[in-house]
Amino acid sequence: MWLIIWRYKIKPTSRQKFYEYYNENGRWVWLFRKHSGYIITKLYQDQHDSCIFLTFDYWRSLKDFELFKQDYAIEYQKIDHNSNNLTETEQLVIAAEVNLL
């Protein structure tokens, strides 16, 4: 399985819009679900700083994720562009093969 974890520090005024894009039924997940290699996304909020969030995106494999980005490049770029102004920082924490068994 392929796991991608992102860390976001959101603008305090962007909380509602951020959820619209990044929650488990948000715009990103709506796009991810178009590809058969997508498994699930989990969104977590830091308990000490309400503006810090992590997303955990699970894919069957790195190849599936790469094919998704290739097949849906235009939609991916559009959502990425539209959600960029919601955060102060966005950082890739890790992209790695994992075994959850």
PDB file of N, CA and C in Angstrom:
ATOM      1  N   MET A   1       0.839  -1.160   0.000  1.00  0.00           N
ATOM      2  CA  MET A   1       0.000   0.000   0.000  1.00  0.00           C
ATOM      3  C   MET A   1       0.898   1.242   0.000  1.00  0.00           C
ATOM      4  N   TRP A   2       0.433   2.316  -0.612  1.00  0.00           N
ATOM      5  CA  TRP A   2       1.184   3.558  -0.670  1.00  0.00           C
ATOM      6  C   TRP A   2       0.476   4.602   0.203  1.00  0.00           C
ATOM      7  N   LEU A   3       1.219   5.226   1.093  1.00  0.00           N
ATOM      8  CA  LEU A   3       0.678   6.229   2.007  1.00  0.00           C
ATOM      9  C   LEU A   3       1.340   7.571   1.743  1.00  0.00           C
ATOM     10  N   ILE A   4       0.518   8.614   1.647  1.00  0.00           N
ATOM     11  CA  ILE A   4       1.016   9.972   1.500  1.00  0.00           C
ATOM     12  C   ILE A   4       0.419  10.799   2.643  1.00  0.00           C
ATOM     13  N   ILE A   5       1.296  11.436   3.419  1.00  0.00           N
ATOM     14  CA  ILE A   5       0.849  12.264   4.536  1.00  0.00           C
ATOM     15  C   ILE A   5       1.257  13.713   4.258  1.00  0.00           C
ATOM     16  N   TRP A   6       0.264  14.589   4.333  1.00  0.00           N
ATOM     17  CA  TRP A   6       0.486  16.024   4.176  1.00  0.00           C
ATOM     18  C   TRP A   6       0.154  16.730   5.488  1.00  0.00           C
ATOM     19  N   ARG A   7       0.914  17.782   5.788  1.00  0.00           N
ATOM     20  CA  ARG A   7       0.671  18.629   6.960  1.00  0.00           C
ATOM     21  C   ARG A   7       0.284  20.020   6.464  1.00  0.00           C
ATOM     22  N   TYR A   8      -0.804  20.542   7.012  1.00  0.00           N
ATOM     23  CA  TYR A   8      -1.300  21.855   6.614  1.00  0.00           C
ATOM     24  C   TYR A   8      -1.447  22.745   7.839  1.00  0.00           C
ATOM     25  N   LYS A   9      -1.046  23.977   7.685  1.00  0.00           N
ATOM     26  CA  LYS A   9      -1.406  25.013   8.656  1.00  0.00           C
ATOM     27  C   LYS A   9      -2.372  25.925   7.905  1.00  0.00           C
ATOM     28  N   ILE A  10      -3.617  25.900   8.349  1.00  0.00           N
ATOM     29  CA  ILE A  10      -4.640  26.646   7.618  1.00  0.00           C
ATOM     30  C   ILE A  10      -4.759  28.067   8.146  1.00  0.00           C
ATOM     31  N   LYS A  11      -5.304  28.930   7.301  1.00  0.00           N
ATOM     32  CA  LYS A  11      -5.650  30.273   7.749  1.00  0.00           C
ATOM     33  C   LYS A  11      -6.899  30.134   8.623  1.00  0.00           C
ATOM     34  N   PRO A  12      -6.919  30.758   9.780  1.00  0.00           N
ATOM     35  CA  PRO A  12      -8.074  30.604  10.683  1.00  0.00           C
ATOM     36  C   PRO A  12      -9.416  30.920  10.029  1.00  0.00           C
ATOM     37  N   THR A  13      -9.422  31.822   9.099  1.00  0.00           N
ATOM     38  CA  THR A  13     -10.671  32.201   8.420  1.00  0.00           C
ATOM     39  C   THR A  13     -11.065  31.211   7.327  1.00  0.00           C
ATOM     40  N   SER A  14     -10.243  30.212   7.070  1.00  0.00           N
ATOM     41  CA  SER A  14     -10.479  29.268   5.970  1.00  0.00           C
ATOM     42  C   SER A  14     -10.987  27.907   6.420  1.00  0.00           C
ATOM     43  N   ARG A  15     -11.282  27.746   7.694  1.00  0.00           N
ATOM     44  CA  ARG A  15     -11.616  26.428   8.237  1.00  0.00           C
ATOM     45  C   ARG A  15     -12.740  25.724   7.464  1.00  0.00           C
ATOM     46  N   GLN A  16     -13.854  26.398   7.240  1.00  0.00           N
ATOM     47  CA  GLN A  16     -14.995  25.770   6.559  1.00  0.00           C
ATOM     48  C   GLN A  16     -14.629  25.340   5.142  1.00  0.00           C
ATOM     49  N   LYS A  17     -13.976  26.225   4.408  1.00  0.00           N
ATOM     50  CA  LYS A  17     -13.572  25.896   3.035  1.00  0.00           C
ATOM     51  C   LYS A  17     -12.543  24.768   3.029  1.00  0.00           C
ATOM     52  N   PHE A  18     -11.637  24.783   4.007  1.00  0.00           N
ATOM     53  CA  PHE A  18     -10.639  23.728   4.094  1.00  0.00           C
ATOM     54  C   PHE A  18     -11.324  22.368   4.228  1.00  0.00           C
ATOM     55  N   TYR A  19     -12.314  22.270   5.091  1.00  0.00           N
ATOM     56  CA  TYR A  19     -13.058  21.023   5.258  1.00  0.00           C
ATOM     57  C   TYR A  19     -13.735  20.599   3.952  1.00  0.00           C
ATOM     58  N   GLU A  20     -14.250  21.571   3.205  1.00  0.00           N
ATOM     59  CA  GLU A  20     -14.904  21.245   1.928  1.00  0.00           C
ATOM     60  C   GLU A  20     -13.946  20.573   0.952  1.00  0.00           C
ATOM     61  N   TYR A  21     -12.676  20.899   1.048  1.00  0.00           N
ATOM     62  CA  TYR A  21     -11.686  20.311   0.148  1.00  0.00           C
ATOM     63  C   TYR A  21     -11.022  19.063   0.709  1.00  0.00           C
ATOM     64  N   TYR A  22     -10.781  19.026   2.023  1.00  0.00           N
ATOM     65  CA  TYR A  22      -9.879  18.020   2.580  1.00  0.00           C
ATOM     66  C   TYR A  22     -10.517  16.966   3.467  1.00  0.00           C
ATOM     67  N   ASN A  23     -11.785  17.073   3.810  1.00  0.00           N
ATOM     68  CA  ASN A  23     -12.357  16.037   4.675  1.00  0.00           C
ATOM     69  C   ASN A  23     -12.569  14.739   3.891  1.00  0.00           C
ATOM     70  N   GLU A  24     -13.019  13.715   4.582  1.00  0.00           N
ATOM     71  CA  GLU A  24     -13.136  12.376   3.990  1.00  0.00           C
ATOM     72  C   GLU A  24     -14.163  12.291   2.859  1.00  0.00           C
ATOM     73  N   ASN A  25     -14.967  13.328   2.675  1.00  0.00           N
ATOM     74  CA  ASN A  25     -15.903  13.394   1.557  1.00  0.00           C
ATOM     75  C   ASN A  25     -15.724  14.685   0.757  1.00  0.00           C
ATOM     76  N   GLY A  26     -14.563  15.308   0.904  1.00  0.00           N
ATOM     77  CA  GLY A  26     -14.287  16.584   0.266  1.00  0.00           C
ATOM     78  C   GLY A  26     -13.943  16.465  -1.214  1.00  0.00           C
ATOM     79  N   ARG A  27     -13.607  17.585  -1.773  1.00  0.00           N
ATOM     80  CA  ARG A  27     -13.330  17.658  -3.216  1.00  0.00           C
ATOM     81  C   ARG A  27     -12.141  16.811  -3.632  1.00  0.00           C
ATOM     82  N   TRP A  28     -11.107  16.749  -2.771  1.00  0.00           N
ATOM     83  CA  TRP A  28      -9.969  15.901  -3.116  1.00  0.00           C
ATOM     84  C   TRP A  28     -10.391  14.432  -3.177  1.00  0.00           C
ATOM     85  N   VAL A  29     -11.105  13.989  -2.174  1.00  0.00           N
ATOM     86  CA  VAL A  29     -11.532  12.586  -2.130  1.00  0.00           C
ATOM     87  C   VAL A  29     -12.473  12.280  -3.285  1.00  0.00           C
ATOM     88  N   TRP A  30     -13.342  13.214  -3.614  1.00  0.00           N
ATOM     89  CA  TRP A  30     -14.232  13.039  -4.762  1.00  0.00           C
ATOM     90  C   TRP A  30     -13.409  12.739  -6.019  1.00  0.00           C
ATOM     91  N   LEU A  31     -12.306  13.476  -6.206  1.00  0.00           N
ATOM     92  CA  LEU A  31     -11.441  13.238  -7.359  1.00  0.00           C
ATOM     93  C   LEU A  31     -10.696  11.915  -7.212  1.00  0.00           C
ATOM     94  N   PHE A  32     -10.124  11.645  -6.052  1.00  0.00           N
ATOM     95  CA  PHE A  32      -9.377  10.408  -5.839  1.00  0.00           C
ATOM     96  C   PHE A  32     -10.233   9.177  -6.139  1.00  0.00           C
ATOM     97  N   ARG A  33     -11.507   9.229  -5.748  1.00  0.00           N
ATOM     98  CA  ARG A  33     -12.393   8.074  -5.915  1.00  0.00           C
ATOM     99  C   ARG A  33     -12.622   7.696  -7.381  1.00  0.00           C
ATOM    100  N   LYS A  34     -12.260   8.538  -8.285  1.00  0.00           N
ATOM    101  CA  LYS A  34     -12.401   8.228  -9.713  1.00  0.00           C
ATOM    102  C   LYS A  34     -11.414   7.150 -10.158  1.00  0.00           C
ATOM    103  N   HIS A  35     -10.362   6.943  -9.372  1.00  0.00           N
ATOM    104  CA  HIS A  35      -9.340   5.957  -9.735  1.00  0.00           C
ATOM    105  C   HIS A  35      -9.470   4.706  -8.870  1.00  0.00           C
ATOM    106  N   SER A  36      -9.404   3.561  -9.492  1.00  0.00           N
ATOM    107  CA  SER A  36      -9.589   2.290  -8.776  1.00  0.00           C
ATOM    108  C   SER A  36      -8.471   1.983  -7.781  1.00  0.00           C
ATOM    109  N   GLY A  37      -7.323   2.660  -7.887  1.00  0.00           N
ATOM    110  CA  GLY A  37      -6.214   2.415  -6.976  1.00  0.00           C
ATOM    111  C   GLY A  37      -6.300   3.177  -5.673  1.00  0.00           C
ATOM    112  N   TYR A  38      -7.272   4.053  -5.555  1.00  0.00           N
ATOM    113  CA  TYR A  38      -7.452   4.834  -4.327  1.00  0.00           C
ATOM    114  C   TYR A  38      -8.156   3.977  -3.280  1.00  0.00           C
ATOM    115  N   ILE A  39      -7.719   4.113  -2.021  1.00  0.00           N
ATOM    116  CA  ILE A  39      -8.328   3.348  -0.932  1.00  0.00           C
ATOM    117  C   ILE A  39      -9.136   4.261  -0.003  1.00  0.00           C
ATOM    118  N   ILE A  40      -8.462   5.182   0.682  1.00  0.00           N
ATOM    119  CA  ILE A  40      -9.159   6.017   1.667  1.00  0.00           C
ATOM    120  C   ILE A  40      -8.287   7.215   2.045  1.00  0.00           C
ATOM    121  N   THR A  41      -8.935   8.254   2.543  1.00  0.00           N
ATOM    122  CA  THR A  41      -8.254   9.425   3.103  1.00  0.00           C
ATOM    123  C   THR A  41      -8.780   9.655   4.511  1.00  0.00           C
ATOM    124  N   LYS A  42      -7.876   9.992   5.408  1.00  0.00           N
ATOM    125  CA  LYS A  42      -8.229  10.352   6.777  1.00  0.00           C
ATOM    126  C   LYS A  42      -7.688  11.753   7.054  1.00  0.00           C
ATOM    127  N   LEU A  43      -8.509  12.576   7.708  1.00  0.00           N
ATOM    128  CA  LEU A  43      -8.127  13.928   8.075  1.00  0.00           C
ATOM    129  C   LEU A  43      -8.055  14.012   9.595  1.00  0.00           C
ATOM    130  N   TYR A  44      -6.942  14.547  10.097  1.00  0.00           N
ATOM    131  CA  TYR A  44      -6.744  14.690  11.537  1.00  0.00           C
ATOM    132  C   TYR A  44      -6.404  16.126  11.877  1.00  0.00           C
ATOM    133  N   GLN A  45      -6.973  16.615  12.985  1.00  0.00           N
ATOM    134  CA  GLN A  45      -6.690  17.966  13.469  1.00  0.00           C
ATOM    135  C   GLN A  45      -5.841  17.860  14.725  1.00  0.00           C
ATOM    136  N   ASP A  46      -4.812  18.677  14.820  1.00  0.00           N
ATOM    137  CA  ASP A  46      -3.943  18.703  15.978  1.00  0.00           C
ATOM    138  C   ASP A  46      -4.733  19.136  17.214  1.00  0.00           C
ATOM    139  N   GLN A  47      -4.524  18.477  18.328  1.00  0.00           N
ATOM    140  CA  GLN A  47      -5.279  18.806  19.537  1.00  0.00           C
ATOM    141  C   GLN A  47      -4.758  20.057  20.241  1.00  0.00           C
ATOM    142  N   HIS A  48      -3.545  20.494  19.921  1.00  0.00           N
ATOM    143  CA  HIS A  48      -2.964  21.664  20.569  1.00  0.00           C
ATOM    144  C   HIS A  48      -3.049  22.922  19.711  1.00  0.00           C
ATOM    145  N   ASP A  49      -3.147  22.750  18.403  1.00  0.00           N
ATOM    146  CA  ASP A  49      -3.229  23.891  17.482  1.00  0.00           C
ATOM    147  C   ASP A  49      -4.332  23.593  16.477  1.00  0.00           C
ATOM    148  N   SER A  50      -5.453  24.266  16.612  1.00  0.00           N
ATOM    149  CA  SER A  50      -6.623  23.962  15.779  1.00  0.00           C
ATOM    150  C   SER A  50      -6.451  24.354  14.311  1.00  0.00           C
ATOM    151  N   CYS A  51      -5.329  24.960  13.977  1.00  0.00           N
ATOM    152  CA  CYS A  51      -5.057  25.316  12.585  1.00  0.00           C
ATOM    153  C   CYS A  51      -4.129  24.316  11.894  1.00  0.00           C
ATOM    154  N   ILE A  52      -3.706  23.280  12.615  1.00  0.00           N
ATOM    155  CA  ILE A  52      -2.818  22.263  12.044  1.00  0.00           C
ATOM    156  C   ILE A  52      -3.629  21.005  11.731  1.00  0.00           C
ATOM    157  N   PHE A  53      -3.479  20.507  10.506  1.00  0.00           N
ATOM    158  CA  PHE A  53      -4.161  19.298  10.062  1.00  0.00           C
ATOM    159  C   PHE A  53      -3.185  18.378   9.349  1.00  0.00           C
ATOM    160  N   LEU A  54      -3.484  17.099   9.396  1.00  0.00           N
ATOM    161  CA  LEU A  54      -2.760  16.095   8.615  1.00  0.00           C
ATOM    162  C   LEU A  54      -3.766  15.342   7.764  1.00  0.00           C
ATOM    163  N   THR A  55      -3.389  15.041   6.529  1.00  0.00           N
ATOM    164  CA  THR A  55      -4.175  14.116   5.710  1.00  0.00           C
ATOM    165  C   THR A  55      -3.331  12.875   5.469  1.00  0.00           C
ATOM    166  N   PHE A  56      -3.988  11.729   5.569  1.00  0.00           N
ATOM    167  CA  PHE A  56      -3.382  10.434   5.268  1.00  0.00           C
ATOM    168  C   PHE A  56      -4.139   9.877   4.064  1.00  0.00           C
ATOM    169  N   ASP A  57      -3.474   9.815   2.909  1.00  0.00           N
ATOM    170  CA  ASP A  57      -4.078   9.280   1.690  1.00  0.00           C
ATOM    171  C   ASP A  57      -3.478   7.908   1.410  1.00  0.00           C
ATOM    172  N   TYR A  58      -4.348   6.906   1.297  1.00  0.00           N
ATOM    173  CA  TYR A  58      -3.908   5.533   1.060  1.00  0.00           C
ATOM    174  C   TYR A  58      -4.257   5.117  -0.371  1.00  0.00           C
ATOM    175  N   TRP A  59      -3.262   4.561  -1.041  1.00  0.00           N
ATOM    176  CA  TRP A  59      -3.403   4.060  -2.413  1.00  0.00           C
ATOM    177  C   TRP A  59      -2.908   2.615  -2.449  1.00  0.00           C
ATOM    178  N   ARG A  60      -3.386   1.862  -3.393  1.00  0.00           N
ATOM    179  CA  ARG A  60      -2.932   0.460  -3.510  1.00  0.00           C
ATOM    180  C   ARG A  60      -1.434   0.363  -3.758  1.00  0.00           C
ATOM    181  N   SER A  61      -0.886   1.317  -4.534  1.00  0.00           N
ATOM    182  CA  SER A  61       0.539   1.298  -4.845  1.00  0.00           C
ATOM    183  C   SER A  61       0.976   2.678  -5.335  1.00  0.00           C
ATOM    184  N   LEU A  62       2.282   2.880  -5.382  1.00  0.00           N
ATOM    185  CA  LEU A  62       2.823   4.114  -5.944  1.00  0.00           C
ATOM    186  C   LEU A  62       2.410   4.228  -7.401  1.00  0.00           C
ATOM    187  N   LYS A  63       2.440   3.124  -8.127  1.00  0.00           N
ATOM    188  CA  LYS A  63       2.060   3.145  -9.541  1.00  0.00           C
ATOM    189  C   LYS A  63       0.615   3.623  -9.712  1.00  0.00           C
ATOM    190  N   ASP A  64      -0.286   3.151  -8.854  1.00  0.00           N
ATOM    191  CA  ASP A  64      -1.679   3.612  -8.921  1.00  0.00           C
ATOM    192  C   ASP A  64      -1.766   5.120  -8.716  1.00  0.00           C
ATOM    193  N   PHE A  65      -1.032   5.640  -7.739  1.00  0.00           N
ATOM    194  CA  PHE A  65      -1.065   7.073  -7.492  1.00  0.00           C
ATOM    195  C   PHE A  65      -0.507   7.843  -8.688  1.00  0.00           C
ATOM    196  N   GLU A  66       0.580   7.355  -9.255  1.00  0.00           N
ATOM    197  CA  GLU A  66       1.165   8.026 -10.416  1.00  0.00           C
ATOM    198  C   GLU A  66       0.219   7.989 -11.613  1.00  0.00           C
ATOM    199  N   LEU A  67      -0.451   6.860 -11.831  1.00  0.00           N
ATOM    200  CA  LEU A  67      -1.423   6.772 -12.921  1.00  0.00           C
ATOM    201  C   LEU A  67      -2.595   7.712 -12.687  1.00  0.00           C
ATOM    202  N   PHE A  68      -3.041   7.800 -11.448  1.00  0.00           N
ATOM    203  CA  PHE A  68      -4.110   8.736 -11.108  1.00  0.00           C
ATOM    204  C   PHE A  68      -3.701  10.156 -11.479  1.00  0.00           C
ATOM    205  N   LYS A  69      -2.506  10.574 -11.049  1.00  0.00           N
ATOM    206  CA  LYS A  69      -2.060  11.940 -11.324  1.00  0.00           C
ATOM    207  C   LYS A  69      -1.926  12.193 -12.825  1.00  0.00           C
ATOM    208  N   GLN A  70      -1.551  11.173 -13.561  1.00  0.00           N
ATOM    209  CA  GLN A  70      -1.448  11.298 -15.014  1.00  0.00           C
ATOM    210  C   GLN A  70      -2.835  11.387 -15.650  1.00  0.00           C
ATOM    211  N   ASP A  71      -3.727  10.497 -15.255  1.00  0.00           N
ATOM    212  CA  ASP A  71      -5.068  10.432 -15.850  1.00  0.00           C
ATOM    213  C   ASP A  71      -5.937  11.636 -15.500  1.00  0.00           C
ATOM    214  N   TYR A  72      -5.730  12.205 -14.338  1.00  0.00           N
ATOM    215  CA  TYR A  72      -6.581  13.297 -13.852  1.00  0.00           C
ATOM    216  C   TYR A  72      -5.789  14.585 -13.617  1.00  0.00           C
ATOM    217  N   ALA A  73      -4.751  14.790 -14.400  1.00  0.00           N
ATOM    218  CA  ALA A  73      -3.845  15.926 -14.196  1.00  0.00           C
ATOM    219  C   ALA A  73      -4.562  17.267 -14.230  1.00  0.00           C
ATOM    220  N   ILE A  74      -5.452  17.460 -15.160  1.00  0.00           N
ATOM    221  CA  ILE A  74      -6.132  18.751 -15.286  1.00  0.00           C
ATOM    222  C   ILE A  74      -7.021  19.014 -14.079  1.00  0.00           C
ATOM    223  N   GLU A  75      -7.822  18.016 -13.679  1.00  0.00           N
ATOM    224  CA  GLU A  75      -8.698  18.175 -12.509  1.00  0.00           C
ATOM    225  C   GLU A  75      -7.869  18.350 -11.238  1.00  0.00           C
ATOM    226  N   TYR A  76      -6.772  17.610 -11.124  1.00  0.00           N
ATOM    227  CA  TYR A  76      -5.880  17.706  -9.973  1.00  0.00           C
ATOM    228  C   TYR A  76      -5.340  19.128  -9.843  1.00  0.00           C
ATOM    229  N   GLN A  77      -4.829  19.665 -10.948  1.00  0.00           N
ATOM    230  CA  GLN A  77      -4.266  21.014 -10.932  1.00  0.00           C
ATOM    231  C   GLN A  77      -5.323  22.060 -10.598  1.00  0.00           C
ATOM    232  N   LYS A  78      -6.526  21.867 -11.090  1.00  0.00           N
ATOM    233  CA  LYS A  78      -7.602  22.820 -10.815  1.00  0.00           C
ATOM    234  C   LYS A  78      -7.945  22.844  -9.320  1.00  0.00           C
ATOM    235  N   ILE A  79      -8.128  21.666  -8.726  1.00  0.00           N
ATOM    236  CA  ILE A  79      -8.444  21.608  -7.295  1.00  0.00           C
ATOM    237  C   ILE A  79      -7.276  22.136  -6.469  1.00  0.00           C
ATOM    238  N   ASP A  80      -6.059  21.770  -6.853  1.00  0.00           N
ATOM    239  CA  ASP A  80      -4.876  22.250  -6.146  1.00  0.00           C
ATOM    240  C   ASP A  80      -4.811  23.776  -6.190  1.00  0.00           C
ATOM    241  N   HIS A  81      -5.025  24.347  -7.341  1.00  0.00           N
ATOM    242  CA  HIS A  81      -5.010  25.807  -7.496  1.00  0.00           C
ATOM    243  C   HIS A  81      -6.102  26.465  -6.649  1.00  0.00           C
ATOM    244  N   ASN A  82      -7.309  25.900  -6.678  1.00  0.00           N
ATOM    245  CA  ASN A  82      -8.441  26.484  -5.949  1.00  0.00           C
ATOM    246  C   ASN A  82      -8.312  26.360  -4.432  1.00  0.00           C
ATOM    247  N   SER A  83      -7.515  25.409  -3.957  1.00  0.00           N
ATOM    248  CA  SER A  83      -7.382  25.220  -2.507  1.00  0.00           C
ATOM    249  C   SER A  83      -6.100  25.825  -1.940  1.00  0.00           C
ATOM    250  N   ASN A  84      -5.224  26.327  -2.786  1.00  0.00           N
ATOM    251  CA  ASN A  84      -3.945  26.884  -2.319  1.00  0.00           C
ATOM    252  C   ASN A  84      -4.099  28.045  -1.355  1.00  0.00           C
ATOM    253  N   ASN A  85      -5.095  28.866  -1.523  1.00  0.00           N
ATOM    254  CA  ASN A  85      -5.235  30.056  -0.682  1.00  0.00           C
ATOM    255  C   ASN A  85      -5.845  29.760   0.693  1.00  0.00           C
ATOM    256  N   LEU A  86      -6.119  28.497   0.989  1.00  0.00           N
ATOM    257  CA  LEU A  86      -6.720  28.126   2.277  1.00  0.00           C
ATOM    258  C   LEU A  86      -5.687  27.896   3.367  1.00  0.00           C
ATOM    259  N   THR A  87      -4.443  27.756   2.970  1.00  0.00           N
ATOM    260  CA  THR A  87      -3.404  27.376   3.924  1.00  0.00           C
ATOM    261  C   THR A  87      -2.287  28.415   3.989  1.00  0.00           C
ATOM    262  N   GLU A  88      -1.654  28.457   5.149  1.00  0.00           N
ATOM    263  CA  GLU A  88      -0.440  29.264   5.301  1.00  0.00           C
ATOM    264  C   GLU A  88       0.768  28.450   4.866  1.00  0.00           C
ATOM    265  N   THR A  89       0.758  27.156   5.228  1.00  0.00           N
ATOM    266  CA  THR A  89       1.831  26.252   4.809  1.00  0.00           C
ATOM    267  C   THR A  89       1.235  24.897   4.431  1.00  0.00           C
ATOM    268  N   GLU A  90       1.939  24.221   3.558  1.00  0.00           N
ATOM    269  CA  GLU A  90       1.575  22.872   3.125  1.00  0.00           C
ATOM    270  C   GLU A  90       2.881  22.115   2.976  1.00  0.00           C
ATOM    271  N   GLN A  91       2.988  20.972   3.644  1.00  0.00           N
ATOM    272  CA  GLN A  91       4.250  20.246   3.659  1.00  0.00           C
ATOM    273  C   GLN A  91       4.007  18.750   3.486  1.00  0.00           C
ATOM    274  N   LEU A  92       4.716  18.148   2.561  1.00  0.00           N
ATOM    275  CA  LEU A  92       4.688  16.702   2.433  1.00  0.00           C
ATOM    276  C   LEU A  92       5.485  16.123   3.596  1.00  0.00           C
ATOM    277  N   VAL A  93       4.844  15.311   4.410  1.00  0.00           N
ATOM    278  CA  VAL A  93       5.506  14.703   5.559  1.00  0.00           C
ATOM    279  C   VAL A  93       6.221  13.432   5.146  1.00  0.00           C
ATOM    280  N   ILE A  94       5.489  12.568   4.407  1.00  0.00           N
ATOM    281  CA  ILE A  94       6.089  11.310   3.960  1.00  0.00           C
ATOM    282  C   ILE A  94       5.239  10.718   2.831  1.00  0.00           C
ATOM    283  N   ALA A  95       5.917  10.054   1.938  1.00  0.00           N
ATOM    284  CA  ALA A  95       5.276   9.242   0.910  1.00  0.00           C
ATOM    285  C   ALA A  95       6.044   7.916   0.944  1.00  0.00           C
ATOM    286  N   ALA A  96       5.363   6.850   1.334  1.00  0.00           N
ATOM    287  CA  ALA A  96       6.080   5.599   1.594  1.00  0.00           C
ATOM    288  C   ALA A  96       5.194   4.382   1.396  1.00  0.00           C
ATOM    289  N   GLU A  97       5.829   3.287   1.118  1.00  0.00           N
ATOM    290  CA  GLU A  97       5.122   2.006   1.068  1.00  0.00           C
ATOM    291  C   GLU A  97       4.902   1.544   2.501  1.00  0.00           C
ATOM    292  N   VAL A  98       3.680   1.112   2.800  1.00  0.00           N
ATOM    293  CA  VAL A  98       3.346   0.652   4.147  1.00  0.00           C
ATOM    294  C   VAL A  98       2.607  -0.679   4.073  1.00  0.00           C
ATOM    295  N   ASN A  99       2.692  -1.419   5.156  1.00  0.00           N
ATOM    296  CA  ASN A  99       1.964  -2.668   5.295  1.00  0.00           C
ATOM    297  C   ASN A  99       1.157  -2.570   6.585  1.00  0.00           C
ATOM    298  N   LEU A 100      -0.146  -2.585   6.454  1.00  0.00           N
ATOM    299  CA  LEU A 100      -0.990  -2.396   7.635  1.00  0.00           C
ATOM    300  C   LEU A 100      -1.471  -3.715   8.245  1.00  0.00           C
ATOM    301  N   LEU A 101      -0.911  -4.803   7.838  1.00  0.00           N
ATOM    302  CA  LEU A 101      -1.315  -6.097   8.400  1.00  0.00           C
ATOM    303  C   LEU A 101      -0.691  -6.328   9.743  1.00  0.00           C
TER     304      LEU A 101
END
